[in-house]
């Protein structure tokens, strides 16, 4: 009985504890890197971007956006930018994460997106407090006005992280290249439009938005790396390499690796949260 228990614990340790520990450790270290990068960028900004920098990039961009304004467009952009705010983005992220959890039959989207969003929010808060940059004057902005520090743009940073990871995880659930291209294009347009909406409304300077994009993309890259590392450890001794868009790896707790099967082929049924099933999404967990 003791031997059987020890064997079961050893198997579970190798299948679940080690891979998830690698996932969390990588995300933790990456999160620290992103927060440090946010603090470092604030310091660099403080030393480099002065009045001349504002005149060369921020002020001309804001002046151009002011020329495009109209009452109808102002209302539309205000409604759109609210999607990326402190209320809209958590709601949107929850809906998209719930869909990914349902389609993949795993809680990993919650771990990835929830953990990533927590780090991006922390980086935004620390960056704003450290640099304390003023937003454009209210005379150059569209109401309702915002009074919190301006650098970096939290709408841009958080939208980049959440939508970037949603697109990544969604692409793992579909087979068609055209669908993946459409998802990536839609995500890029949404992220770009969210950033530019902040400048259009006069709520942020262009450099605030640019830094939000840079930090967000860097953090998304680290989270994706952590996810790949998780799969590399999770599948190494079971079903081969980590998944890619063109060749998803498979996982099923009740089956052995394909390399150990008599025919040398993959197991007929899988339970990998990130590999598409017959209808373009993962099968239900067994």
PDB file of N, CA, C and O in Angstrom, residues 105 270-271 281-286:
ATOM      1  N   UNK A 105     -11.305  23.637 -21.517  1.00  0.00           N
ATOM      2  CA  UNK A 105     -11.544  22.683 -20.428  1.00  0.00           C
ATOM      3  C   UNK A 105     -10.373  22.652 -19.438  1.00  0.00           C
ATOM      4  O   UNK A 105      -9.960  21.606 -18.974  1.00  0.00           O
ATOM      5  N   UNK A 270      -7.180  12.907 -26.543  1.00  0.00           N
ATOM      6  CA  UNK A 270      -6.291  13.784 -25.804  1.00  0.00           C
ATOM      7  C   UNK A 270      -7.059  14.621 -24.819  1.00  0.00           C
ATOM      8  O   UNK A 270      -8.259  14.770 -24.905  1.00  0.00           O
ATOM      9  N   UNK A 271      -6.301  15.204 -23.904  1.00  0.00           N
ATOM     10  CA  UNK A 271      -6.892  16.102 -22.923  1.00  0.00           C
ATOM     11  C   UNK A 271      -5.976  17.277 -22.678  1.00  0.00           C
ATOM     12  O   UNK A 271      -5.781  17.720 -21.569  1.00  0.00           O
ATOM     13  N   UNK A 281     -11.887  23.179 -30.881  1.00  0.00           N
ATOM     14  CA  UNK A 281     -11.557  23.460 -29.501  1.00  0.00           C
ATOM     15  C   UNK A 281     -11.239  22.152 -28.793  1.00  0.00           C
ATOM     16  O   UNK A 281     -11.520  21.069 -29.279  1.00  0.00           O
ATOM     17  N   UNK A 282     -10.659  22.261 -27.598  1.00  0.00           N
ATOM     18  CA  UNK A 282     -10.211  21.077 -26.891  1.00  0.00           C
ATOM     19  C   UNK A 282     -11.379  20.236 -26.433  1.00  0.00           C
ATOM     20  O   UNK A 282     -12.446  20.735 -26.082  1.00  0.00           O
ATOM     21  N   UNK A 283     -11.219  18.916 -26.387  1.00  0.00           N
ATOM     22  CA  UNK A 283     -12.263  18.049 -25.867  1.00  0.00           C
ATOM     23  C   UNK A 283     -12.407  18.219 -24.375  1.00  0.00           C
ATOM     24  O   UNK A 283     -11.545  18.699 -23.688  1.00  0.00           O
ATOM     25  N   UNK A 284     -13.527  17.791 -23.851  1.00  0.00           N
ATOM     26  CA  UNK A 284     -13.769  17.917 -22.419  1.00  0.00           C
ATOM     27  C   UNK A 284     -12.802  17.062 -21.649  1.00  0.00           C
ATOM     28  O   UNK A 284     -12.371  16.009 -22.084  1.00  0.00           O
ATOM     29  N   UNK A 285     -12.468  17.549 -20.469  1.00  0.00           N
ATOM     30  CA  UNK A 285     -11.531  16.824 -19.634  1.00  0.00           C
ATOM     31  C   UNK A 285     -12.153  15.532 -19.155  1.00  0.00           C
ATOM     32  O   UNK A 285     -13.330  15.461 -18.838  1.00  0.00           O
ATOM     33  N   UNK A 286     -11.311  14.498 -19.065  1.00  0.00           N
ATOM     34  CA  UNK A 286     -11.819  13.213 -18.621  1.00  0.00           C
ATOM     35  C   UNK A 286     -11.797  13.095 -17.123  1.00  0.00           C
ATOM     36  O   UNK A 286     -11.119  13.809 -16.455  1.00  0.00           O
TER      37      UNK A 286
END
